[in-house]
Tab-separated table of C-alpha atoms in Angstrom:
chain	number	residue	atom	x	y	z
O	5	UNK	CA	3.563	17.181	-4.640
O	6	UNK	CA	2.361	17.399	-8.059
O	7	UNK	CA	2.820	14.840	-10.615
O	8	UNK	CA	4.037	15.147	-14.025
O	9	UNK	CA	1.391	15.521	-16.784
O	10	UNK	CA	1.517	12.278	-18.771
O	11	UNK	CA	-0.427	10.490	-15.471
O	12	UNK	CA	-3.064	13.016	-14.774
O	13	UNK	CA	-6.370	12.360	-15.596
O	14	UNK	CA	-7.314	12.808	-19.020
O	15	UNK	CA	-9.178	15.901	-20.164
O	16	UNK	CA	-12.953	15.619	-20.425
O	17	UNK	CA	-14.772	17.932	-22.756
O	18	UNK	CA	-18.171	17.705	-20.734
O	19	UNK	CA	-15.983	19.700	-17.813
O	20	UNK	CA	-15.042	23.032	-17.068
O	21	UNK	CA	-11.750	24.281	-16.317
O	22	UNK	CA	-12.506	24.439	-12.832
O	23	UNK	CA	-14.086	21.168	-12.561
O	24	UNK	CA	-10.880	19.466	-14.515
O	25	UNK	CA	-8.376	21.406	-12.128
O	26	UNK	CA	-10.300	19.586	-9.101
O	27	UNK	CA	-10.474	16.220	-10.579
O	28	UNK	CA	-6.787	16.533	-10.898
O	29	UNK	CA	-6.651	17.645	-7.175
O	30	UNK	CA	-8.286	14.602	-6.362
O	31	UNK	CA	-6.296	12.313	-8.062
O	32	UNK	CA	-3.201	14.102	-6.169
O	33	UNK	CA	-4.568	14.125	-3.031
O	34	UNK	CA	-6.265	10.674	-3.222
O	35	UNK	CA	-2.940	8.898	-4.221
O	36	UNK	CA	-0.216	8.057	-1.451
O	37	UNK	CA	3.170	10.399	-1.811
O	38	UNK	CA	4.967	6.982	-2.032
O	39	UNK	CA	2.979	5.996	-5.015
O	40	UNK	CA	3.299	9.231	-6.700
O	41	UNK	CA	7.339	8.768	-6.001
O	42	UNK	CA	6.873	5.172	-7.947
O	43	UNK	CA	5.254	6.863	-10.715
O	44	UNK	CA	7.604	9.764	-11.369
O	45	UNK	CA	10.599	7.040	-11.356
O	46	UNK	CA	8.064	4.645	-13.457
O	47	UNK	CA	7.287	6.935	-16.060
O	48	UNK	CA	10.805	8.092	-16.643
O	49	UNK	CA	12.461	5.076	-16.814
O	50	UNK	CA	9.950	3.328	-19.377
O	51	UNK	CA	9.945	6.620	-21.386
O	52	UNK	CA	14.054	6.099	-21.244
O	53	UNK	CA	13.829	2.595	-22.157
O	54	UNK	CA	11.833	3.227	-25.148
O	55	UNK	CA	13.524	6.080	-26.338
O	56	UNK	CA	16.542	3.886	-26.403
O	57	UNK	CA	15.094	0.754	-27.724
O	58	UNK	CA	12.593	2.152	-30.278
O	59	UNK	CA	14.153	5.981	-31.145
O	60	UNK	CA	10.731	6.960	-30.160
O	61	UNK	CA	8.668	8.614	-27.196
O	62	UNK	CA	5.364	6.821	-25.569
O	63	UNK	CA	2.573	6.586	-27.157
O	64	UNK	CA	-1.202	6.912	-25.438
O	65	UNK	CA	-2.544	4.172	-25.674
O	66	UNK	CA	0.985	2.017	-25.961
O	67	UNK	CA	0.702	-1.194	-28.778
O	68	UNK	CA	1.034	-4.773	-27.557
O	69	UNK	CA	4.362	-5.253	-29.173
O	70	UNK	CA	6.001	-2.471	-27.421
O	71	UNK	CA	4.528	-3.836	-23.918
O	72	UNK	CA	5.678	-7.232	-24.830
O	73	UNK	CA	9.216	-5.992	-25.763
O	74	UNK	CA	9.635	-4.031	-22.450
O	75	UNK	CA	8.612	-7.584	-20.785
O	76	UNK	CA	11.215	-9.532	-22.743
O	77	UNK	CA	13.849	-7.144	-22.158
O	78	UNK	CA	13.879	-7.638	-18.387
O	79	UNK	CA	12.994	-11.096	-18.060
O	80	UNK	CA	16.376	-12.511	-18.718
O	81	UNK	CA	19.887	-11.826	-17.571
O	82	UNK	CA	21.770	-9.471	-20.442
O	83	UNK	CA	25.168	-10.381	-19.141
O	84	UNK	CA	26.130	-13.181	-21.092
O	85	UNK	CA	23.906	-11.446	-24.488
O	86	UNK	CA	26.283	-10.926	-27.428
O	87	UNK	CA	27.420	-7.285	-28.626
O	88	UNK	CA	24.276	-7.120	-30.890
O	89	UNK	CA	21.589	-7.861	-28.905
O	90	UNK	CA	19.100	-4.986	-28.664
O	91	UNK	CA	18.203	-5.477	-24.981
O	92	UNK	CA	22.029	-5.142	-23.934
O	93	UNK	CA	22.586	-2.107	-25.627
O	94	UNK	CA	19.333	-0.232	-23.934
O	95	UNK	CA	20.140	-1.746	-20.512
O	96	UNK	CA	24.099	-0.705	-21.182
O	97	UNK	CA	22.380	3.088	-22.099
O	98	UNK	CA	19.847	2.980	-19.279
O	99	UNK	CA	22.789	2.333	-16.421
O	100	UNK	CA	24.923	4.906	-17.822
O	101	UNK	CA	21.956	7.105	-17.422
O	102	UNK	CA	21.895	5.732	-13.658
O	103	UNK	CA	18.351	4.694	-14.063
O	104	UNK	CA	18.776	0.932	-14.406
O	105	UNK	CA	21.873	-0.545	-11.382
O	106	UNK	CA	22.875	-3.676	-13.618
O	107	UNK	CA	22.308	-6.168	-16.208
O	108	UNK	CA	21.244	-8.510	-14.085
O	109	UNK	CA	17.576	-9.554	-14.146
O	110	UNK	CA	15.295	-7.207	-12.500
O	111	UNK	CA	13.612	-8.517	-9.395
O	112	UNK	CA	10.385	-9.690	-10.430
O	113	UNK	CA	8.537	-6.884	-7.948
O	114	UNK	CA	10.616	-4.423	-9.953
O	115	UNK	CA	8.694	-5.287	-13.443
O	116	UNK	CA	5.577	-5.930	-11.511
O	117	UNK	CA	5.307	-2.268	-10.162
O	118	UNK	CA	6.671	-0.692	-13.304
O	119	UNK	CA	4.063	-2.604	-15.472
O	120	UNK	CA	1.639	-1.445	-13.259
O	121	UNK	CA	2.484	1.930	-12.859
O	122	UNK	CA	2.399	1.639	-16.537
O	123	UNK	CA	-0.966	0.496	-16.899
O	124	UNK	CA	-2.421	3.591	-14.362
O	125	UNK	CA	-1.179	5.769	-16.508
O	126	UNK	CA	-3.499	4.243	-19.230
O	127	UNK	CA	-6.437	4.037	-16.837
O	128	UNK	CA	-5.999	7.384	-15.749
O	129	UNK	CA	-5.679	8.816	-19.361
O	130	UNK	CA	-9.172	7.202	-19.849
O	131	UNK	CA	-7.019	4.832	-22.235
O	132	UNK	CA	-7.181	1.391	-23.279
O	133	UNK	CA	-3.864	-0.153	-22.096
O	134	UNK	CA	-2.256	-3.609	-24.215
O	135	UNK	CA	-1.378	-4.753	-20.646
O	136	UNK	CA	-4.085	-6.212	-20.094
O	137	UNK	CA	-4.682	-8.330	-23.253
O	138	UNK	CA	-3.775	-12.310	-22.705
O	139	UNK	CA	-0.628	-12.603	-24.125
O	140	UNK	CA	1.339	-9.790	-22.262
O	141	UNK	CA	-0.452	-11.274	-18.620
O	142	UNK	CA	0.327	-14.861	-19.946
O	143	UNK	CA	3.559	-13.352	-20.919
O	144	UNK	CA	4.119	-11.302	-17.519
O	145	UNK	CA	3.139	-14.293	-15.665
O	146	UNK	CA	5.923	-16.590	-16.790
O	147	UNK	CA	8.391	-13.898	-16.512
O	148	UNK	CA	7.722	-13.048	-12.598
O	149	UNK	CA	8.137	-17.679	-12.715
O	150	UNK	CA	11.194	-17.546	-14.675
O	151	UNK	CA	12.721	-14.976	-12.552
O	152	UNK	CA	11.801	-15.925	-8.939
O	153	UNK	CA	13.784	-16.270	-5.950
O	154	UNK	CA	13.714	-16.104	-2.269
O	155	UNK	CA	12.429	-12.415	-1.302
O	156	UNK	CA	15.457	-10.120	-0.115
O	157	UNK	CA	14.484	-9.005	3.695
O	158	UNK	CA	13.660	-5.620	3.811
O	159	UNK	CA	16.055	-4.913	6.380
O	160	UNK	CA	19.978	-7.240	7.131
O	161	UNK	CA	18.428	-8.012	10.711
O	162	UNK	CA	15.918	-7.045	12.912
O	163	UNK	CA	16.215	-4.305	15.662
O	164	UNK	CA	14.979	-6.535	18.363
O	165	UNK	CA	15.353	-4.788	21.777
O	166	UNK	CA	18.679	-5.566	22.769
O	167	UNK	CA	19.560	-3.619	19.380
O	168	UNK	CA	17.007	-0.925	20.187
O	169	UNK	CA	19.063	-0.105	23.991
O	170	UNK	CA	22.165	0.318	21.962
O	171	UNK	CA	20.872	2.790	19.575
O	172	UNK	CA	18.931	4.619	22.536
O	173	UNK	CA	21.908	5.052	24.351
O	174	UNK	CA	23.381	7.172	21.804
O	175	UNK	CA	20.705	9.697	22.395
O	176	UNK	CA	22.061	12.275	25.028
O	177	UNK	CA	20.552	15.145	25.570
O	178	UNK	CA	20.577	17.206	22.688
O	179	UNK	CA	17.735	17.966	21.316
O	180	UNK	CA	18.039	16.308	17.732
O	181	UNK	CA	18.678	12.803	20.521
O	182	UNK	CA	15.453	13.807	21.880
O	183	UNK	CA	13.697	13.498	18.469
O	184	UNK	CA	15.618	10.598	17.303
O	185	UNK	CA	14.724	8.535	21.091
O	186	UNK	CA	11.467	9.639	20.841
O	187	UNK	CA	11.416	8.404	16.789
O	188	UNK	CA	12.906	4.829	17.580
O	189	UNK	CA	11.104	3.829	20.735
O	190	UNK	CA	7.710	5.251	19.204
O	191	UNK	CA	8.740	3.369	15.727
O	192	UNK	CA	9.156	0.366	17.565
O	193	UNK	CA	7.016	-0.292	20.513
O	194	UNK	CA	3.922	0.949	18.896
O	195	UNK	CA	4.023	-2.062	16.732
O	196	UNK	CA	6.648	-1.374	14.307
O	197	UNK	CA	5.817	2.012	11.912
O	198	UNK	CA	7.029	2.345	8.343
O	199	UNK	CA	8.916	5.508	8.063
O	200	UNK	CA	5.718	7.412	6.059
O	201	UNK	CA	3.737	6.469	9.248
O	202	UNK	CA	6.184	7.968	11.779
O	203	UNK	CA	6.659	11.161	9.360
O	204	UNK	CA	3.179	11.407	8.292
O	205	UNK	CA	1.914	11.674	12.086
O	206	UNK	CA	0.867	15.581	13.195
O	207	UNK	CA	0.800	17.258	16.825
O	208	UNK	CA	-2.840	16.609	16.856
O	209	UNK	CA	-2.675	12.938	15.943
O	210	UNK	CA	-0.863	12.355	19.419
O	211	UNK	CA	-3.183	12.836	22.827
O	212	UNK	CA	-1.319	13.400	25.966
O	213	UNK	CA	-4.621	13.406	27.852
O	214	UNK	CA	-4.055	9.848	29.710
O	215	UNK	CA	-0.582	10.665	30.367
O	216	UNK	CA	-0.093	11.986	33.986
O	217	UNK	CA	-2.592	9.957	35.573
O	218	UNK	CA	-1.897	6.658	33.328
O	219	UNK	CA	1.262	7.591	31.715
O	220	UNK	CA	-0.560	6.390	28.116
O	221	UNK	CA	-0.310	8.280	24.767
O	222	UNK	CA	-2.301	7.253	22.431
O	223	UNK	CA	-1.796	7.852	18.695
O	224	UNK	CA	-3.908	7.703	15.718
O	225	UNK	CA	-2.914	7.116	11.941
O	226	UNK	CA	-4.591	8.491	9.208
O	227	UNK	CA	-4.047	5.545	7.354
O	228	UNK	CA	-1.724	2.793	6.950
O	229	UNK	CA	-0.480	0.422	4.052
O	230	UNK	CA	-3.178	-2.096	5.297
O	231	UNK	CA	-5.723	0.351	6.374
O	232	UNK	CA	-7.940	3.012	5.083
O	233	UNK	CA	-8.919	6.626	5.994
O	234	UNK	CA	-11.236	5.800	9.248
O	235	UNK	CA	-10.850	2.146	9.722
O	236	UNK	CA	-7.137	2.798	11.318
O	237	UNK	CA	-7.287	1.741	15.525
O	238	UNK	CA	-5.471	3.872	17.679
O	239	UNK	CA	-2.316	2.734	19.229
O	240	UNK	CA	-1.001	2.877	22.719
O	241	UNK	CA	2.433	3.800	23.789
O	242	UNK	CA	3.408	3.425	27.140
O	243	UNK	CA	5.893	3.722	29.614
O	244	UNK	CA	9.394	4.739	28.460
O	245	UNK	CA	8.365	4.965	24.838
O	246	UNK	CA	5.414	7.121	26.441
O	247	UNK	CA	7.966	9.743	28.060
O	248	UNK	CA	10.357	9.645	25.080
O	249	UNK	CA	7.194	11.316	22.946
O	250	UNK	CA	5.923	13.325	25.852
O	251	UNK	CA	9.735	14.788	26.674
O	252	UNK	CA	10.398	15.216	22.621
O	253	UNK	CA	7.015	17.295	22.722
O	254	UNK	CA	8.389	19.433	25.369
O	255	UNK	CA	11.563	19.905	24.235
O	256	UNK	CA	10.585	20.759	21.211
O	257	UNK	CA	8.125	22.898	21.722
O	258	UNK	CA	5.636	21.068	19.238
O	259	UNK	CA	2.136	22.333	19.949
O	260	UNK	CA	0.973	22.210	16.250
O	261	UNK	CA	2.148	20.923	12.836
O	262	UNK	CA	4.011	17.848	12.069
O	263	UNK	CA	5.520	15.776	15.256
O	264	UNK	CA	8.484	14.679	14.065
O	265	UNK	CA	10.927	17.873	12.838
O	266	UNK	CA	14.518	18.450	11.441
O	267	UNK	CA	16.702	19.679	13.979
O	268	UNK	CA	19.079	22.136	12.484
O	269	UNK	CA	23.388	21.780	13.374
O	270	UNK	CA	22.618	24.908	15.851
O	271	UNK	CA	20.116	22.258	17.502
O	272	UNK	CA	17.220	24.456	16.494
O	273	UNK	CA	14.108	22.834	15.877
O	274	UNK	CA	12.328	23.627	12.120
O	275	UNK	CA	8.999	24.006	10.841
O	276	UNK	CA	8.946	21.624	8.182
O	277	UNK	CA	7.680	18.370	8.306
O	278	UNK	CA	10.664	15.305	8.411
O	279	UNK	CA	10.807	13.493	5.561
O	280	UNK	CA	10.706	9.963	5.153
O	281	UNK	CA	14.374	9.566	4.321
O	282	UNK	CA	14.998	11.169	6.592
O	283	UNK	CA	13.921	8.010	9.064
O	284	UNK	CA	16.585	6.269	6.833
O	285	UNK	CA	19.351	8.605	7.483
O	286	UNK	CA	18.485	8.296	11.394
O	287	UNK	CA	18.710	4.692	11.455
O	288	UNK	CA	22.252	4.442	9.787
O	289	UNK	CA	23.534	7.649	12.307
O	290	UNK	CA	22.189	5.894	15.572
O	291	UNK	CA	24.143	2.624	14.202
O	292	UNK	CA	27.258	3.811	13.670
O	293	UNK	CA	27.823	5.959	17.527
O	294	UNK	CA	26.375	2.136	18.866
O	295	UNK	CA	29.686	0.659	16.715
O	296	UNK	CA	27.441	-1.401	14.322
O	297	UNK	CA	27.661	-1.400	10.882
O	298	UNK	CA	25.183	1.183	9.081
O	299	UNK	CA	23.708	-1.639	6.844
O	300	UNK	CA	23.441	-3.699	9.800
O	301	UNK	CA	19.627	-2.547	9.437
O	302	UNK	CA	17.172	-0.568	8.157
O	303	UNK	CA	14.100	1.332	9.404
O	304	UNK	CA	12.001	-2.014	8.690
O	305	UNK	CA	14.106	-3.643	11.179
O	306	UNK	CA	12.208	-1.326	13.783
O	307	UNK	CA	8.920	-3.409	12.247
O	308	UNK	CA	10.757	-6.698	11.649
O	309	UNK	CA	12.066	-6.585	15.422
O	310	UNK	CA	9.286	-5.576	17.443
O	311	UNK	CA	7.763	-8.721	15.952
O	312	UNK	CA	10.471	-10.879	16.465
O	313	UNK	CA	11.043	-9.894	20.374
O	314	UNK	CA	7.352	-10.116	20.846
O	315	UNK	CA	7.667	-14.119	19.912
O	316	UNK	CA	11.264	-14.542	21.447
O	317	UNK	CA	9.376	-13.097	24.630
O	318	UNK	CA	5.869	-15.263	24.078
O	319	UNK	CA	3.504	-13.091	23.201
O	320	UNK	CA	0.521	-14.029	21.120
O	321	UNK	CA	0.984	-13.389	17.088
O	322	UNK	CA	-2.805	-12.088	17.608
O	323	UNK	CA	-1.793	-9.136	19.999
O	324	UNK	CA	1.824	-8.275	18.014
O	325	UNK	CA	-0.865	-8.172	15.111
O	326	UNK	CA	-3.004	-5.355	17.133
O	327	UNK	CA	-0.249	-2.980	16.835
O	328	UNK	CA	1.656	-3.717	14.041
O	329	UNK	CA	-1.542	-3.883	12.235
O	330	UNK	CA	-0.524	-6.893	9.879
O	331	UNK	CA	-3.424	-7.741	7.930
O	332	UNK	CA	-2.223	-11.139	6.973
O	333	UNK	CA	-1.591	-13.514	9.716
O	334	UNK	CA	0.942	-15.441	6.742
O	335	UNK	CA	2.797	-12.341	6.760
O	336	UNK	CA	3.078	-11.589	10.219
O	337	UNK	CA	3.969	-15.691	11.251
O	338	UNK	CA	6.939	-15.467	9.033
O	339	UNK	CA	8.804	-13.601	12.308
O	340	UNK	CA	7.413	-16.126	14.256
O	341	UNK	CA	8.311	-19.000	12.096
O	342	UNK	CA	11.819	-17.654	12.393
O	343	UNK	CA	12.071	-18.041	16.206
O	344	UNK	CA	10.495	-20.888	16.713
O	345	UNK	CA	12.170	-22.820	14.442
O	346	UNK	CA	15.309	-22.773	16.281
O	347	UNK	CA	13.653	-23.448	19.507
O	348	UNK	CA	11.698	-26.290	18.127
O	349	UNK	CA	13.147	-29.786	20.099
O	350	UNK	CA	12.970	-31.518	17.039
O	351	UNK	CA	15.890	-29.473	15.347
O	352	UNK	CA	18.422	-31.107	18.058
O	353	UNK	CA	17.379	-34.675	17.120
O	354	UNK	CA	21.070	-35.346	15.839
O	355	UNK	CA	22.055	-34.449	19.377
């Protein structure tokens, strides 16, 4: 995936042609596909919003009063603003263009990752940026305060296992219900996988070598959202997860190349690689044949749950950690928190 040219890294005169072409390569190829998703949205929708608000297109480096305008205008809710007011009219323009949902106030992680993807683009420009002078971080700081509230879960419930065995059972034996067992019991009993980590995983990730005699696969990330290239543990499935992967293997012939593969409406397997929303689109299918609603959850509830069974069944936050590879034990105790809370004694005081 190549990103557009405004974020690149800026030209150097010392370097050749073919020297700048490979520092470019290794800012494409050194940034996550996610992230370079975030930017493409980023950059569009600030170069929108100043279009609209200023009649004007970015300029490298940006000046303070431009970043401190783009704060202001989505650190308050526009939907009590009069007729006139400057920020109603871009947000009005902006969600006619479909690239801004209301005029509600953003979530403050929304303005936090657009600022930032804002800045990058400075940094990698070789630019000074005006977000980092005092007033816009004093400024951005008392925005993400004025704005807070509780964090939305990233999925309506958790697929804890008794969810899980209702979505499995909707897998017959086609082999698109192959893939999508296989997806769901590896997503979840190796620890809970974001979608990127299920889709990003290759044939030769997987070994199949403790299998007949142990019935273990083990699996290894390249990297994860809390862990670098090399520093990533293997994981372990086992048991029915185990022969989900091992039968989705064989049914799909996989012997090289991504693991995880659309499944054409002939039930033909493809070459290309799944794609991440495609994880998504899984999720909502498997939900509706087990009679649930299709927002009932999201993939995260495949993370969410395996945490939340593991303390509804007693195991140790320290060996759910192992797998899921939380690398905050605050983070991770939150699932915990949840169940314990209603099993503590003291909530049944009142009798």
């Amino acid at each position: 995936m190549k990103p557009p040219a405004p974020y690149l890294p800026a030209a150097f005169p010392a370097l050749s042609d073919t020297d700048q072409e490979a520092l470019t390569d290794l800012y494409v190829r050194g940034t996550p596909e996610n992230t370079l998703r975030a930017y493409e949205r980023d950059l569009i929708y600030v170069t929108a919003w100043k279009a609209t608000r200023c009649g004007s297109a970015l300029d490298w480096p940006e000046s303070e009063a431009t970043a401190l305008a783009f704060i202001l205008d989505h650190a308050r809710d526009l939907g009590d603003a009069p007729d006139t007011d400057i920020a109603l009219q871009t947000a009005e323009t902006l969600i006619a263009q479909g690239l801004r949902k209301s005029l509600a106030c953003p979530a403050p992680s929304t303005l936090d990752r657009r600022i930032a993807s804002w800045l990058a683009f400075h940094r990698m420009k070789n630019l000074p940026s005006p977000l980092d002078a005092p007033q816009i971080k004093q400024a951005r700081a008392k925005a993400r305060r004025a704005a807070a509230r509780p964090p939305a879960p990233k999925s309506a419930h958790p697929i804890t296992r008794d969810v899980l065995e209702q979505l499995l059972a909707t897998c017959r034996g086609s082999r698109r219900d192959c893939r999508d067992r296989a997806i769901l019991m590896l997503g979840w009993a190796s620890g809970g996988r974001r979608r990127s980590e299920i889709t990003g995983l290759m044939f030769e990730d997987v070994s199949l070598k403790e299998f007949d005699e142990k019935g273990l696969v083990w699996i290894s990330l390249l990297e994860t959202k809390t862990t670098t290239k090399g520093e990533t543990p293997r994981l372990v499935l086992k048991g029915r997860a185990a022969q989900a992967l091992v039968h989705w293997v064989e049914v799909g012939q996989i012997k090289k190349g991504p693991l995880f593969k659309p499944v054409s409406k002939a039930d033909r397997v493809l070459k290309r690689r799944l794609s991440p929303d495609a994880i998504y689109q899984i999720v909502r299918h498997r939900l509706k044949l087990a009679g649930l609603p299709q927002d009932f959850a999201s993939p995260h509830g495949l993370r969410s749950g395996f945490l939340t069974q593991a303390a509804l069944d007693g195991a140790p936050i320290q060996a759910a950690m192992r797998l899921s590879l939380h690398r905050s034990l605050a983070q991770a105790q939150k699932y915990y928190d949840d169940v314990d809370i209603a099993e503590n004694p003291a909530t049944e005081l009142l009798g």
